[in-house]
PDB file of C-alpha atoms and ligand atoms in Angstrom:
ATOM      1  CA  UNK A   1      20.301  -3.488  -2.036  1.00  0.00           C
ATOM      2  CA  UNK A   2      19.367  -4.574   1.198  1.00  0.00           C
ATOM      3  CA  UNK A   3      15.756  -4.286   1.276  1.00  0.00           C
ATOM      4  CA  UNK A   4      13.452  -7.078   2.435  1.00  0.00           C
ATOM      5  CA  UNK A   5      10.788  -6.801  -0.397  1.00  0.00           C
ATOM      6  CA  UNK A   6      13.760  -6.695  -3.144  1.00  0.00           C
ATOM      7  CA  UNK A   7      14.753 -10.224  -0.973  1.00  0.00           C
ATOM      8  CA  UNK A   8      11.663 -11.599  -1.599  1.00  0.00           C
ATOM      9  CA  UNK A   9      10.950 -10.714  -4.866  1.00  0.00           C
ATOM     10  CA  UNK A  10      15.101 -12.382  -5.823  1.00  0.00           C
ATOM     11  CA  UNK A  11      13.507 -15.704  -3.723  1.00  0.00           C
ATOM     12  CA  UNK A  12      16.446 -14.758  -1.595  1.00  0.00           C
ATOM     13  CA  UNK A  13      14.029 -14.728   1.324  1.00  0.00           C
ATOM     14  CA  UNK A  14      10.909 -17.009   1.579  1.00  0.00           C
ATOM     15  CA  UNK A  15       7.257 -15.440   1.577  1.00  0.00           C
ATOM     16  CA  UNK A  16       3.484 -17.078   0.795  1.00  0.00           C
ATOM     17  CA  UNK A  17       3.664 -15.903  -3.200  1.00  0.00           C
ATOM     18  CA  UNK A  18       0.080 -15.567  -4.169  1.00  0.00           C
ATOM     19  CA  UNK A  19       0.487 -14.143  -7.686  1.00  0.00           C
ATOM     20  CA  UNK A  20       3.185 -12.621  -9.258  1.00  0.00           C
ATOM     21  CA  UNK A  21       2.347 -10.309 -13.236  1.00  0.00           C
ATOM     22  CA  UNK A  22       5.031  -8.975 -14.967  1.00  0.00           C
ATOM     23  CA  UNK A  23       6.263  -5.927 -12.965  1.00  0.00           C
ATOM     24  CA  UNK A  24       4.215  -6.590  -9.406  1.00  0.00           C
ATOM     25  CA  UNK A  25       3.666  -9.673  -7.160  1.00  0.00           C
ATOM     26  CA  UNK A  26       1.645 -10.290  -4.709  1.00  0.00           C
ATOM     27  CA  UNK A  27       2.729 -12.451  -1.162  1.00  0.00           C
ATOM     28  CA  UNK A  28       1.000 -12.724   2.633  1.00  0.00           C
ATOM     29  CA  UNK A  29       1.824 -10.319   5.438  1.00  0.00           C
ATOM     30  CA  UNK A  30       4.495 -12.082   7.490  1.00  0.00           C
ATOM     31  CA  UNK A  31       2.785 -10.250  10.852  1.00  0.00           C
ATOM     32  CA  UNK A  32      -0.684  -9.711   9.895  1.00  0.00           C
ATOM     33  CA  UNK A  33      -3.241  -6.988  11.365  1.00  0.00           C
ATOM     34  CA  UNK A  34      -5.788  -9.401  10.218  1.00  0.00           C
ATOM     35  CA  UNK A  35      -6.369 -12.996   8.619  1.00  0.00           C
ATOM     36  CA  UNK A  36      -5.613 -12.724   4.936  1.00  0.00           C
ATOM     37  CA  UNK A  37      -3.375  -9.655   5.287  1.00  0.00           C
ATOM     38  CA  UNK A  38      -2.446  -9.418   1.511  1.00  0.00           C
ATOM     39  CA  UNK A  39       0.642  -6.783   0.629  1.00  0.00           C
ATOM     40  CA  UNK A  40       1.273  -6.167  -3.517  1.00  0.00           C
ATOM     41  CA  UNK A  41       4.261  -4.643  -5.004  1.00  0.00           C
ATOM     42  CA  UNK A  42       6.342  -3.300  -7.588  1.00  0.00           C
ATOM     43  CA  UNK A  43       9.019  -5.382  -8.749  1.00  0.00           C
ATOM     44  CA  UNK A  44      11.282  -2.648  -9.181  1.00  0.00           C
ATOM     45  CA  UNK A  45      12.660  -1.382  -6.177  1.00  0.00           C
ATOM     46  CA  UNK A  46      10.464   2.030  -6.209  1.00  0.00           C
ATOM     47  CA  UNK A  47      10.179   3.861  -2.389  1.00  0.00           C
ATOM     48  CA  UNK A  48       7.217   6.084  -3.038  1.00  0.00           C
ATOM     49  CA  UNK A  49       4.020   5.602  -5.704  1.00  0.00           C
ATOM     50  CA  UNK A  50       5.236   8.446  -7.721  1.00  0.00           C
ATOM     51  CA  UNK A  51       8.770   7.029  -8.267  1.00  0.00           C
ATOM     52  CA  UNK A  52       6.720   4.561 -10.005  1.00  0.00           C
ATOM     53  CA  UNK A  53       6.880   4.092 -13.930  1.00  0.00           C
ATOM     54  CA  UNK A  54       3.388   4.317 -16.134  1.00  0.00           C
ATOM     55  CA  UNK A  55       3.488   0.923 -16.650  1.00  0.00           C
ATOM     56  CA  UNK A  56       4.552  -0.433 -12.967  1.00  0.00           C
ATOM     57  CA  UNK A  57       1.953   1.907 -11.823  1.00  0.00           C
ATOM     58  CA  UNK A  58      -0.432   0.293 -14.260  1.00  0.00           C
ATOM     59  CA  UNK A  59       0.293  -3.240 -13.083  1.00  0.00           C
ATOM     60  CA  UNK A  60       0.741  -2.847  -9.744  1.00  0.00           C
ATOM     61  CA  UNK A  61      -3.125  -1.534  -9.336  1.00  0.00           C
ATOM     62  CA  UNK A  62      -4.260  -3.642 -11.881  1.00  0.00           C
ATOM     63  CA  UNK A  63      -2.948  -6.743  -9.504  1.00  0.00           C
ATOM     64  CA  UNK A  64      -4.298  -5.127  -6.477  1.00  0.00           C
ATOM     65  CA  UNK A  65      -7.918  -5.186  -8.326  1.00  0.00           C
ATOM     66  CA  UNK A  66      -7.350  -9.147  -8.492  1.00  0.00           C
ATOM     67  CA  UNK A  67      -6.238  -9.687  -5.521  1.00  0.00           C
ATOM     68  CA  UNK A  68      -8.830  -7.800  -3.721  1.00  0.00           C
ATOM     69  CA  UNK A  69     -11.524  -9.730  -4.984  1.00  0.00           C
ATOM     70  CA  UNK A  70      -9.476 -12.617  -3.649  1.00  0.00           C
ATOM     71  CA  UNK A  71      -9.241 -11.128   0.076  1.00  0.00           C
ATOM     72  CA  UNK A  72     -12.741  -9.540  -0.166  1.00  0.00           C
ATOM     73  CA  UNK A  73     -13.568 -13.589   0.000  1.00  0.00           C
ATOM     74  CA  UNK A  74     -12.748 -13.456   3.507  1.00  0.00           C
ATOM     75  CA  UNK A  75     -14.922 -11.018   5.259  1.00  0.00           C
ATOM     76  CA  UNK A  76     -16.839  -9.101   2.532  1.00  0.00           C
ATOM     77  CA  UNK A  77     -14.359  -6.075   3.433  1.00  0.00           C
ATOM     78  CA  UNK A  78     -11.038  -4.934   2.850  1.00  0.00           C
ATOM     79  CA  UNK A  79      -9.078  -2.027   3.672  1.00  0.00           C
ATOM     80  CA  UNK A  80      -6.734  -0.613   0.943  1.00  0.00           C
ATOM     81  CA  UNK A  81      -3.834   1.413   2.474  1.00  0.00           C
ATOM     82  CA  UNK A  82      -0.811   2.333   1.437  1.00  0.00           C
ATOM     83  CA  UNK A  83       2.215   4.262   3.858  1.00  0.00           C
ATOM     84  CA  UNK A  84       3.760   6.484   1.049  1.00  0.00           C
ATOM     85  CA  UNK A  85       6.652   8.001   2.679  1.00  0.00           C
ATOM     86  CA  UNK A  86       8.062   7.803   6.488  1.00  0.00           C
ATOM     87  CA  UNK A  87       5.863  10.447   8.058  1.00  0.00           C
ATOM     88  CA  UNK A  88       2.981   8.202   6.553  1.00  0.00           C
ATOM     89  CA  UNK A  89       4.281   5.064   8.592  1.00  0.00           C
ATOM     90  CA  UNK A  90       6.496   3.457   6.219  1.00  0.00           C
ATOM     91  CA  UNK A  91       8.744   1.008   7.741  1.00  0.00           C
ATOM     92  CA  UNK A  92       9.850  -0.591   4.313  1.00  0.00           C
ATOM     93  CA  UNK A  93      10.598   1.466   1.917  1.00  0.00           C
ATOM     94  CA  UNK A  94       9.487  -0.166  -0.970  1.00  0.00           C
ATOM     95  CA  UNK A  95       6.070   0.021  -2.407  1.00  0.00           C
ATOM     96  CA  UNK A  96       3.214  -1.653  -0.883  1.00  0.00           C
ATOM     97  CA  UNK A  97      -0.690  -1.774  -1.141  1.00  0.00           C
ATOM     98  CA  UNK A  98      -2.066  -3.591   2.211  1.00  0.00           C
ATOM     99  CA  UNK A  99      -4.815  -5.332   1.872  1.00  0.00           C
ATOM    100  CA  UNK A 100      -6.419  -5.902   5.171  1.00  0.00           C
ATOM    101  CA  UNK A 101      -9.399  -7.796   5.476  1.00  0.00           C
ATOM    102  CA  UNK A 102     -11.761  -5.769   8.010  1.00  0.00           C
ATOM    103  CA  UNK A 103     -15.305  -6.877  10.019  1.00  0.00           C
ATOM    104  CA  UNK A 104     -17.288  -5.064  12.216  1.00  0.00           C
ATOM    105  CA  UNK A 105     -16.043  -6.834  14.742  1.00  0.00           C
ATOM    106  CA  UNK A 106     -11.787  -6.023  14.665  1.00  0.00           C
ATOM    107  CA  UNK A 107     -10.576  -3.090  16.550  1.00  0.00           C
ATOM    108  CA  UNK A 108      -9.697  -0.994  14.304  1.00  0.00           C
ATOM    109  CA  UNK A 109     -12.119   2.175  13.152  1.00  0.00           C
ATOM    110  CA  UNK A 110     -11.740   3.843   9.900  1.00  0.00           C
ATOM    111  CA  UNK A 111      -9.278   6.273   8.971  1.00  0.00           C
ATOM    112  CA  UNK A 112     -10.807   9.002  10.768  1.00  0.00           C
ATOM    113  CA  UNK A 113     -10.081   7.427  13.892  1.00  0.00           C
ATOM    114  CA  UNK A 114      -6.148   8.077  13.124  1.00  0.00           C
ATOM    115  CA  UNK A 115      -6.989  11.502  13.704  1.00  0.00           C
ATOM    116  CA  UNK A 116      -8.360  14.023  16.443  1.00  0.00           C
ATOM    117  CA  UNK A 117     -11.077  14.988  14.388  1.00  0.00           C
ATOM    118  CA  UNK A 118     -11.309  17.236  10.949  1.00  0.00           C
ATOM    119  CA  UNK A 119      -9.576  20.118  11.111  1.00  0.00           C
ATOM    120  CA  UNK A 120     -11.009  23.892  10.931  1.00  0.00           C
ATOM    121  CA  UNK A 121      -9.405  25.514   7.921  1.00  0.00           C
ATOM    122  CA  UNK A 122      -9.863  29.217   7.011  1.00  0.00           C
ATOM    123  CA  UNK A 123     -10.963  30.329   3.273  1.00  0.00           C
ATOM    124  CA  UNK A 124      -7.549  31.666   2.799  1.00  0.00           C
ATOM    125  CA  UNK A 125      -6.088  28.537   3.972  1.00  0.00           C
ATOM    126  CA  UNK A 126      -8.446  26.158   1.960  1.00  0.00           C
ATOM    127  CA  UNK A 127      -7.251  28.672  -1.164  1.00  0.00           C
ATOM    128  CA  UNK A 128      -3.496  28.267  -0.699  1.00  0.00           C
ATOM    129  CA  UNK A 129      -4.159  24.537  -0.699  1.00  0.00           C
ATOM    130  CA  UNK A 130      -6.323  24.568  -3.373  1.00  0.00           C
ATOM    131  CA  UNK A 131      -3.699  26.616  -5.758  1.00  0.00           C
ATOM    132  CA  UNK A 132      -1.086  23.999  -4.282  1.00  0.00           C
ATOM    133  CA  UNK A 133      -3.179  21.225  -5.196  1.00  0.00           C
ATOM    134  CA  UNK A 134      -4.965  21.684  -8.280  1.00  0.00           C
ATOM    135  CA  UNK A 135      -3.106  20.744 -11.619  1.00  0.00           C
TER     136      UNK A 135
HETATM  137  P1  5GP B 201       4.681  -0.625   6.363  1.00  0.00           P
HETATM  138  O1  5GP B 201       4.612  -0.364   7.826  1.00  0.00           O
HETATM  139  O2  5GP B 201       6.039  -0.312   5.803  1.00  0.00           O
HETATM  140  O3  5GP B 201       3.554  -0.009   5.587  1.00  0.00           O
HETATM  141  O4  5GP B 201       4.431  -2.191   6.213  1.00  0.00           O
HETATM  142  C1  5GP B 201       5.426  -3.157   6.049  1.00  0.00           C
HETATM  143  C2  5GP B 201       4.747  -4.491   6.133  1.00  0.00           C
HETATM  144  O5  5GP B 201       5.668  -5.488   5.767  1.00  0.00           O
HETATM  145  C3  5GP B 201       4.237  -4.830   7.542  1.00  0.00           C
HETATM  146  O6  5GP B 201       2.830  -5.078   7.510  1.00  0.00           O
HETATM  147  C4  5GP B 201       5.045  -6.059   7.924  1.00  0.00           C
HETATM  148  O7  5GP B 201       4.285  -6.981   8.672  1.00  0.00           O
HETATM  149  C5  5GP B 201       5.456  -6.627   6.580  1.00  0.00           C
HETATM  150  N1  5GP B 201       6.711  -7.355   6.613  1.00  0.00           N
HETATM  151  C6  5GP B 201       7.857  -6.958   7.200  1.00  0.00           C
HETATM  152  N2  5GP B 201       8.828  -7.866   7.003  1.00  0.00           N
HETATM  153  C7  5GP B 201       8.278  -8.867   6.268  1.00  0.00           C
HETATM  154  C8  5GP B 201       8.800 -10.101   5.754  1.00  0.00           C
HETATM  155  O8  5GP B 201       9.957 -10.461   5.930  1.00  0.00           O
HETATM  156  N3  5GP B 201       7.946 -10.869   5.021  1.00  0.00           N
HETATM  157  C9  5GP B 201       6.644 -10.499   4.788  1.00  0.00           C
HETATM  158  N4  5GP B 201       5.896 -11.339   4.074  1.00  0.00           N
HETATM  159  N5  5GP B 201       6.124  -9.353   5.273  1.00  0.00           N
HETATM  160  C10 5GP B 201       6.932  -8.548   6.008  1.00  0.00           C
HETATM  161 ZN1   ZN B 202      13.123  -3.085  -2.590  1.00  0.00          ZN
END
């Protein structure tokens, strides 16, 4: 399969391996937003979260809760984010928490600032979601 994260995770490609559990490892952005960009994955080649087994799923967060306290070290704050599909902004499609190491003082805004403000949503529009939604 000629996926990049699949590479790294064979050693076929090198990457800055932080930590590496069972079914996940952990390795450095290669072109990071910010200093300590972190990325953790599956080891099984999985494109979206909910391709994900139990278990992976299990072990994949479970390694992101380490490694976070690990890139927390660097400014006190770290944004989780994960592109879960193309439309999201997934440019490797393979499974990946960023963990992006944020201070007041970067560029970037919070997740609202992706957006042109909250949208205005009718009740029968917030209902249809709802019954789509709810489980
Ligand atoms: P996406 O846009 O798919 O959510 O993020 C993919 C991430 O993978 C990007 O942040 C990009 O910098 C990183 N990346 C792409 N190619 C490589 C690589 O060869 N090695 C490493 N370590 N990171 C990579
Ligand atoms: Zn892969």
């Amino acid at each position: 399969m000629n996926c990049i994260f699949c590479k790294i995770i064979s050693r076929e490609i090198p990457a800055k391996i932080l930590k590496e559990t069972t079914n996940s490892i952990s390795f450095l952005d290669a072109f990071p937003l910010a200093k300590g960009h972190v990325l953790v994955i599956p080891k099984n080649h999985r494109q979206k979260i909910q391709d994900m087994t139990e278990k992976e799923n299990s072990d994949l967060f479970s390694l992101v809760r380490t490694m976070i306290s690990k890139s927390d070290s660097i400014t006190g704050s770290t944004l989780l984010a994960v592109h879960n599909g193309i439309d999201a902004g997934q440019e490797v499609p393979h499974v990946h928490v960023h963990l992006v190491p944020r201070s007041n003082s970067d560029s970037a805004g919070a997740i609202h600032s992706m957006f042109n403000g909250s949208l205005k949503l009718s009740d029968s529009e917030i209902e249809d979601l709802y019954e789509k939604l709810k489980i």
